[in-house]
mmCIF file of C-alpha atoms in Angstrom:
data_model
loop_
_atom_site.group_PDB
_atom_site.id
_atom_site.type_symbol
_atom_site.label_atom_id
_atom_site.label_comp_id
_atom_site.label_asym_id
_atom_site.label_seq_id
_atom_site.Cartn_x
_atom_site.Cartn_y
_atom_site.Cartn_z
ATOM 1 C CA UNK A 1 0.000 0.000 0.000
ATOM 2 C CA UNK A 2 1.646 3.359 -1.509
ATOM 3 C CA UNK A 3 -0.536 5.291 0.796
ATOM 4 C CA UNK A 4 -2.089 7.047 -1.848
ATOM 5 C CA UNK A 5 -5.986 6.232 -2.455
ATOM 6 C CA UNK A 6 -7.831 5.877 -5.625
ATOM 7 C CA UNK A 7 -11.481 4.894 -6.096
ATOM 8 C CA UNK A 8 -13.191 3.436 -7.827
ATOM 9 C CA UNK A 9 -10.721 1.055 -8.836
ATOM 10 C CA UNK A 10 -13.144 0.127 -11.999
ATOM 11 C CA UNK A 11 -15.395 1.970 -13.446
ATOM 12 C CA UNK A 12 -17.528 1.321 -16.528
ATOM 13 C CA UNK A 13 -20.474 3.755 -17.982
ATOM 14 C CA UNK A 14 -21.274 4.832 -21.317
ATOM 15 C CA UNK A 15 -20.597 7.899 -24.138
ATOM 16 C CA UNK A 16 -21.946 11.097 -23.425
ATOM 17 C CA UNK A 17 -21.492 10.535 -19.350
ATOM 18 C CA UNK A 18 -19.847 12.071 -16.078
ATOM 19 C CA UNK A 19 -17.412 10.618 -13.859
ATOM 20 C CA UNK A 20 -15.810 11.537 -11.031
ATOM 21 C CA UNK A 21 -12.337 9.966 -9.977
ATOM 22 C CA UNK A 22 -11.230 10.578 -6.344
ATOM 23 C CA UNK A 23 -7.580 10.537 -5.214
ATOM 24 C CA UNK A 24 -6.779 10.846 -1.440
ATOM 25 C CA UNK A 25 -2.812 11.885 -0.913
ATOM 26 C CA UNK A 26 -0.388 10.204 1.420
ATOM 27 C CA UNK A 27 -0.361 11.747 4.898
ATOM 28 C CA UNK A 28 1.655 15.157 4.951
ATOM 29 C CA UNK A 29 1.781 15.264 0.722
ATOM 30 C CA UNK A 30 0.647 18.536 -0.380
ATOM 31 C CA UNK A 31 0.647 18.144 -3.397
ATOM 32 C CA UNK A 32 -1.543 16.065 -6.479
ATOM 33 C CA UNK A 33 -0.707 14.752 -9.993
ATOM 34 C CA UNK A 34 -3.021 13.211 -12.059
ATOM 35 C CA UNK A 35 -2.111 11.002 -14.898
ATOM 36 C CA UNK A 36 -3.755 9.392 -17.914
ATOM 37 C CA UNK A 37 -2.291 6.327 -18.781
ATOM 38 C CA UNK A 38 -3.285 4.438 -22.446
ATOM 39 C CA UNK A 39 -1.579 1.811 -25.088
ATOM 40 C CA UNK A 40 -1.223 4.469 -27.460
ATOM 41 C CA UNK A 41 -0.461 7.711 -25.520
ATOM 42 C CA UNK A 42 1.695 6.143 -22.912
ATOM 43 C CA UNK A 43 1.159 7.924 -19.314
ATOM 44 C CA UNK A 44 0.279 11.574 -20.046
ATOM 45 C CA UNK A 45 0.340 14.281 -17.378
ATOM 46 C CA UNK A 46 -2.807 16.028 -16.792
ATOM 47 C CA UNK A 47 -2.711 18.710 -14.067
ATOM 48 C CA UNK A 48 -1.447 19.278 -10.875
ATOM 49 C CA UNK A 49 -2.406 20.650 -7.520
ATOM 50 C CA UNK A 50 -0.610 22.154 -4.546
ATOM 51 C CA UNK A 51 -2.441 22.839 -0.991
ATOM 52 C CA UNK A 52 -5.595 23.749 -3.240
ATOM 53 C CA UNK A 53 -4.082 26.148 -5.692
ATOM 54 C CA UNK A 54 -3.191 25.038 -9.829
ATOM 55 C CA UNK A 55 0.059 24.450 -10.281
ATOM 56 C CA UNK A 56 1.005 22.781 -13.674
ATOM 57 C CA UNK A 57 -1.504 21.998 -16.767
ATOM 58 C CA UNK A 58 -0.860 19.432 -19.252
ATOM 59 C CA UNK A 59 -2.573 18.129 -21.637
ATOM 60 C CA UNK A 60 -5.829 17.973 -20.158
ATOM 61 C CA UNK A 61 -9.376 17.944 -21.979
ATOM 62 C CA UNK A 62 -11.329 21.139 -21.708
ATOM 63 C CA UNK A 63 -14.142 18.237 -20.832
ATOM 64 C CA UNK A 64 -11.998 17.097 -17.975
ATOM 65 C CA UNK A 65 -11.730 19.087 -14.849
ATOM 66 C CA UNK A 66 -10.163 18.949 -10.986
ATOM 67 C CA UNK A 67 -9.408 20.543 -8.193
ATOM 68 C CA UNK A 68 -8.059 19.854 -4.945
ATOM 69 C CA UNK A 69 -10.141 20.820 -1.568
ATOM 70 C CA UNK A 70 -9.014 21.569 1.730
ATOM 71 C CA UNK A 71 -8.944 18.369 3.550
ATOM 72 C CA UNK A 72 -6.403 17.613 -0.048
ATOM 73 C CA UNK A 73 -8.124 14.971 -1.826
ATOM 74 C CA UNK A 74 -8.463 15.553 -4.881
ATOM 75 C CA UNK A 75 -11.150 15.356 -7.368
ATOM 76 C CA UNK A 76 -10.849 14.636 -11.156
ATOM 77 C CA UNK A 77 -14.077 15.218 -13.021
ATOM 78 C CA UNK A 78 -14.773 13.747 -16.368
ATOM 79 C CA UNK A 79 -17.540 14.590 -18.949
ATOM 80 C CA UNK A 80 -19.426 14.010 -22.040
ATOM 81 C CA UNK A 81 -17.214 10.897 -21.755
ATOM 82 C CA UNK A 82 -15.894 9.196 -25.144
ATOM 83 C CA UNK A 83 -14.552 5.960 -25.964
ATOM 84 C CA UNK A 84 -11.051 7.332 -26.741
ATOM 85 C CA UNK A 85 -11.233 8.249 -22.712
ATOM 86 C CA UNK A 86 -11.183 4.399 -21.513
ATOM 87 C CA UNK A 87 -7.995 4.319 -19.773
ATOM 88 C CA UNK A 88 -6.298 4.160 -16.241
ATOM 89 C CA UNK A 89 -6.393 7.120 -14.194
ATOM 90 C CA UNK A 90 -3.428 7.293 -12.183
ATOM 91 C CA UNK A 91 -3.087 9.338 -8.680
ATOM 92 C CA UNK A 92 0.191 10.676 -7.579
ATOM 93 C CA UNK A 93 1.203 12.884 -4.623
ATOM 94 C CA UNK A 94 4.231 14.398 -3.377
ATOM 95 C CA UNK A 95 5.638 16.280 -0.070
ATOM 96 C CA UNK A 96 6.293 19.446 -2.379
ATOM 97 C CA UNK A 97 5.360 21.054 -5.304
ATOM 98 C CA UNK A 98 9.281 22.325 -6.077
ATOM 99 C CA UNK A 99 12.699 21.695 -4.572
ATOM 100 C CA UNK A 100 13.582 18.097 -3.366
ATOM 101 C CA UNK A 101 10.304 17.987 -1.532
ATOM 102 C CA UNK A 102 8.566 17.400 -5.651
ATOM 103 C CA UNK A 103 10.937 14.848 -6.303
ATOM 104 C CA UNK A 104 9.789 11.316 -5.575
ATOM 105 C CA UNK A 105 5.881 10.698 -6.388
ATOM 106 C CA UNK A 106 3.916 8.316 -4.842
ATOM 107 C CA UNK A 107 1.384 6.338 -6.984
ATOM 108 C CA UNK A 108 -1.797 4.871 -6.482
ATOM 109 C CA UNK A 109 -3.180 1.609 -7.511
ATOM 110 C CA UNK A 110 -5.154 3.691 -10.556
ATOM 111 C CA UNK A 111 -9.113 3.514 -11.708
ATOM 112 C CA UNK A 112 -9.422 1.623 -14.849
ATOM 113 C CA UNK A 113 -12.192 3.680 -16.657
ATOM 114 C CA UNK A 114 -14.108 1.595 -19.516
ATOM 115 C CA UNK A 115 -16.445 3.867 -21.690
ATOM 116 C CA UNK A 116 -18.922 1.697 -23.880
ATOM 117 C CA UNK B 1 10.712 20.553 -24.736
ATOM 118 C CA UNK B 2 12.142 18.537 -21.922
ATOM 119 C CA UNK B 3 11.104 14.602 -22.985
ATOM 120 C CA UNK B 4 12.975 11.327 -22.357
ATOM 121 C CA UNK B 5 12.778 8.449 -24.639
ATOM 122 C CA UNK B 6 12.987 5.059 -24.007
ATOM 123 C CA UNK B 7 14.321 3.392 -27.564
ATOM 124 C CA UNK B 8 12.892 -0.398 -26.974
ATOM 125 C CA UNK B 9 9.280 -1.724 -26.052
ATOM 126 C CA UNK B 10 10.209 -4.676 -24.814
ATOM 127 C CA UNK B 11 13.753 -6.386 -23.202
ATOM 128 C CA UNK B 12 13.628 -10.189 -22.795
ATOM 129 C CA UNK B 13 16.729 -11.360 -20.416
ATOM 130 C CA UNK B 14 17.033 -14.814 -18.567
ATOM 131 C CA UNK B 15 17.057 -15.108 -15.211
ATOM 132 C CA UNK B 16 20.720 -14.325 -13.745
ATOM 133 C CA UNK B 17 22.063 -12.445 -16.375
ATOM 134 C CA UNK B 18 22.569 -9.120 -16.230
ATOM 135 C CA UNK B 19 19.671 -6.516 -17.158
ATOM 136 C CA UNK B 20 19.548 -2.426 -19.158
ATOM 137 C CA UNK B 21 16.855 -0.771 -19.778
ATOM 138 C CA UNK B 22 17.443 1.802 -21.583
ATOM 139 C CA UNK B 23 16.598 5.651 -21.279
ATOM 140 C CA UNK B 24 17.722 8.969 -22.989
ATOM 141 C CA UNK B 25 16.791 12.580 -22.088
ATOM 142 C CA UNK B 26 16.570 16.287 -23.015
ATOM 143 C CA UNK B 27 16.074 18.649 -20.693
ATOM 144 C CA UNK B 28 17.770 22.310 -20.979
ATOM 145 C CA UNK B 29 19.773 22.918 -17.585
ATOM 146 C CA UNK B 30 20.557 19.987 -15.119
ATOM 147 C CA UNK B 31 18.672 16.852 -15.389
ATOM 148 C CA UNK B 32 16.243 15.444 -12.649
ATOM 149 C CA UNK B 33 15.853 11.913 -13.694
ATOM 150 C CA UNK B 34 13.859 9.000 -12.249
ATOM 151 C CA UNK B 35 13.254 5.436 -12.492
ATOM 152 C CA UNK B 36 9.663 3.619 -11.785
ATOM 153 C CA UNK B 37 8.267 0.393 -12.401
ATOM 154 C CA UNK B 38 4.857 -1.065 -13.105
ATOM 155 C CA UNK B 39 3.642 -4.362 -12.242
ATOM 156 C CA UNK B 40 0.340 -5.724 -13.807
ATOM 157 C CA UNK B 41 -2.363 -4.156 -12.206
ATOM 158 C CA UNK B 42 -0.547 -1.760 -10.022
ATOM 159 C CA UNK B 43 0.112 1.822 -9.566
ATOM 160 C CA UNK B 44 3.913 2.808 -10.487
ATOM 161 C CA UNK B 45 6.919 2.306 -7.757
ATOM 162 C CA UNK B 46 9.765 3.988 -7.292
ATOM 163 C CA UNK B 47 12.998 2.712 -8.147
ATOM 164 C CA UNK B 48 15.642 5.504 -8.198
ATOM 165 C CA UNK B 49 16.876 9.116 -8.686
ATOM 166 C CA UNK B 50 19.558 11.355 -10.322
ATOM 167 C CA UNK B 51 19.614 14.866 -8.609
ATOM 168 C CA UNK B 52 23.217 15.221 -8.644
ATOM 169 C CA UNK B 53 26.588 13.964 -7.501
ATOM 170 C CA UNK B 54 27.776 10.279 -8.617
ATOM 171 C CA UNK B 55 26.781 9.298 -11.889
ATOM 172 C CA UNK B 56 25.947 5.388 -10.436
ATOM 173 C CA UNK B 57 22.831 5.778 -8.340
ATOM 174 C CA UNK B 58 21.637 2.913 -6.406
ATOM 175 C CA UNK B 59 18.192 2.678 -5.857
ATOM 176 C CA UNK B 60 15.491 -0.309 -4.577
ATOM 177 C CA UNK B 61 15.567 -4.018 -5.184
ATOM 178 C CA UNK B 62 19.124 -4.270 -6.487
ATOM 179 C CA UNK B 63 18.710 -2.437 -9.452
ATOM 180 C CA UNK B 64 21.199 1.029 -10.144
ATOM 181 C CA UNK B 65 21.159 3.590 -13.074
ATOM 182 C CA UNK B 66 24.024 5.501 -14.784
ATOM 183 C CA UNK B 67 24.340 8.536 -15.658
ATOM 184 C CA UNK B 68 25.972 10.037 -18.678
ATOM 185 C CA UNK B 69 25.567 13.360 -19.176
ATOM 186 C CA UNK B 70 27.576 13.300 -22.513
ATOM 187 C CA UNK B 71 25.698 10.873 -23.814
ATOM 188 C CA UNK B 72 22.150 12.301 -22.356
ATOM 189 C CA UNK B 73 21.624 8.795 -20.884
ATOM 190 C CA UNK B 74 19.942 7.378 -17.824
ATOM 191 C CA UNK B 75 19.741 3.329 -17.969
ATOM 192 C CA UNK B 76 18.842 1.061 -15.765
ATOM 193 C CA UNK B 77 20.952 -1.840 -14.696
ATOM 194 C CA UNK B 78 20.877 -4.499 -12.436
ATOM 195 C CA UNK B 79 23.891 -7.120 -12.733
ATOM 196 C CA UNK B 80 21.494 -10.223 -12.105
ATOM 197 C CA UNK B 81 17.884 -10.354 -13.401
ATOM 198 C CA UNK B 82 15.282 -12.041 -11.234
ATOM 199 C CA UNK B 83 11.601 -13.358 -12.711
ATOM 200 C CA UNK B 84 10.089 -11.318 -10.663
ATOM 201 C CA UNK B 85 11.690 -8.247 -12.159
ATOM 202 C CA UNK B 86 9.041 -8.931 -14.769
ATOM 203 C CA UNK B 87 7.485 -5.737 -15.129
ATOM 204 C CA UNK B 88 7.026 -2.077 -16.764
ATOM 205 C CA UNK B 89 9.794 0.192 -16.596
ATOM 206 C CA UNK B 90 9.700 3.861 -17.036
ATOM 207 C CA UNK B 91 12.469 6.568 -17.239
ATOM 208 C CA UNK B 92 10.947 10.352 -15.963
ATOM 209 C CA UNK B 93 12.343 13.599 -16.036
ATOM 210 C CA UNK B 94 11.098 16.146 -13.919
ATOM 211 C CA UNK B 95 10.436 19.414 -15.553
ATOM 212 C CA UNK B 96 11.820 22.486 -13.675
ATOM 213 C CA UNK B 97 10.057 25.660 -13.009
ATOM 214 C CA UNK B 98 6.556 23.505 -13.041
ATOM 215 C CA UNK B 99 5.432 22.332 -10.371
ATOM 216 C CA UNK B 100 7.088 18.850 -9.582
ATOM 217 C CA UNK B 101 5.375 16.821 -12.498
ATOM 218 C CA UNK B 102 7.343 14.506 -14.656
ATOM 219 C CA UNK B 103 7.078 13.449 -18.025
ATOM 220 C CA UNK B 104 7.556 9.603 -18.368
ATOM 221 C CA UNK B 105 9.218 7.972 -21.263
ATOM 222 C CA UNK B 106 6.804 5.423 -23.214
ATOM 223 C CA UNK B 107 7.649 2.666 -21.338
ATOM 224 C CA UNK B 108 10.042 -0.883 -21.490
ATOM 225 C CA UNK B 109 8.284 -4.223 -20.768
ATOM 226 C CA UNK B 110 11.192 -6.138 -19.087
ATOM 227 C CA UNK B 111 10.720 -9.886 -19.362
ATOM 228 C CA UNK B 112 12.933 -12.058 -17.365
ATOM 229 C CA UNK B 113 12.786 -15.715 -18.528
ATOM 230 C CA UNK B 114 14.166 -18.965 -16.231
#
């Protein structure tokens, strides 16, 4: 156990719908990566959070959103879902968002997302 | 564009010889390079670091990398390969002056036979 928790770890739902990933960090991480990992585009950054604010964007939907509360979990909200978005959803924190605190990530066990 | 690229999908070794996976980078200014791995159904571990100082880093479960900054390089090694070092293997750079994120290579699928 990384300490890092994902859920659901499997999800399945159709075109057109919402999702919402959750992502709770490992005690005393401030900070919250989200990853998109698929056969053909490898793991892909999408955004990260640090004690609530934005910190980096990457390639990231405009259908896909997040954000990071106070108690910092972390949400990642996915809509008007297509099949091209079936993939695993990984969860990541760190101590830091810069400086050696950013530089080892912890992972979490993913949600598999299956759109039909 | 900092990147890394990891030139082979997959590495088939047998068990007790020696393993490299191989990783190259590009990063302007000093390199912050990492090593995970992936095991079916699992989130990514970490293996190792380069931050600075000796260009052999040893990191968990017997594996090391080596640096090379002339030769932008960052593979893997570890000098007897078990079957359970069966896994994904994926070289990351962290990009400076964002956040802490890294970009990950594509990927090596390191198969160890008996």
């Amino acid at each position: 156990d990384s300490g890092v928790t994902q859920t659901p770890k499997h999800l399945i739902t159709a075109t057109g719908q919402r999702v919402t990933l959750r992502c709770s960090p490992r005690s005393g991480d401030l900070s919250v990566y989200w990853y998109q990992q698929s056969l053909d585009q490898g793991l892909q950054f999408l955004i990260q959070y640090y004690n609530g604010e934005e910190r980096a964007k990457g390639n990231i939907l405009e259908r896909f959103s997040a954000q990071q509360f106070p108690d910092l979990h972390s949400e990642l909200n996915l809509s008007s879902l297509e099949l091209g978005d079936s993939a695993l959803y990984f969860c990541a924190s760190s101590v830091g968002d810069r400086g050696l605190g950013a530089n080892v990530l912890t992972f979490g066990a993913g949600s598999r997302l299956t759109v039909l | 564009a900092q990147s890394v690229a990891q030139p082979e999908d997959q590495v088939n070794v047998a068990e007790g010889n020696p393993l490299t996976v191989k990783c190259t980078y590009s990063v302007s200014g000093n390199p912050y390079l990492f090593w995970y791995v992936q095991y079916p159904n699992r989130g990514l571990q970490f293996l190792l670091k380069y931050i600075t100082g000796d260009n052999l880093v040893k990191g968990s479960y017997g594996f090391e990398a080596e640096f090379n900054k002339s030769q932008t390089s960052f593979h893997l090694k570890k000098p007897s390969a078990l079957v359970s070092d069966s896994a994904l293997y994926f070289c990351a750079v962290r990009v400076i002056g964002q956040g802490g994120k890294l970009i990950f290579g594509q990927g090596t699928e390191l198969s160890v036979k008996p």
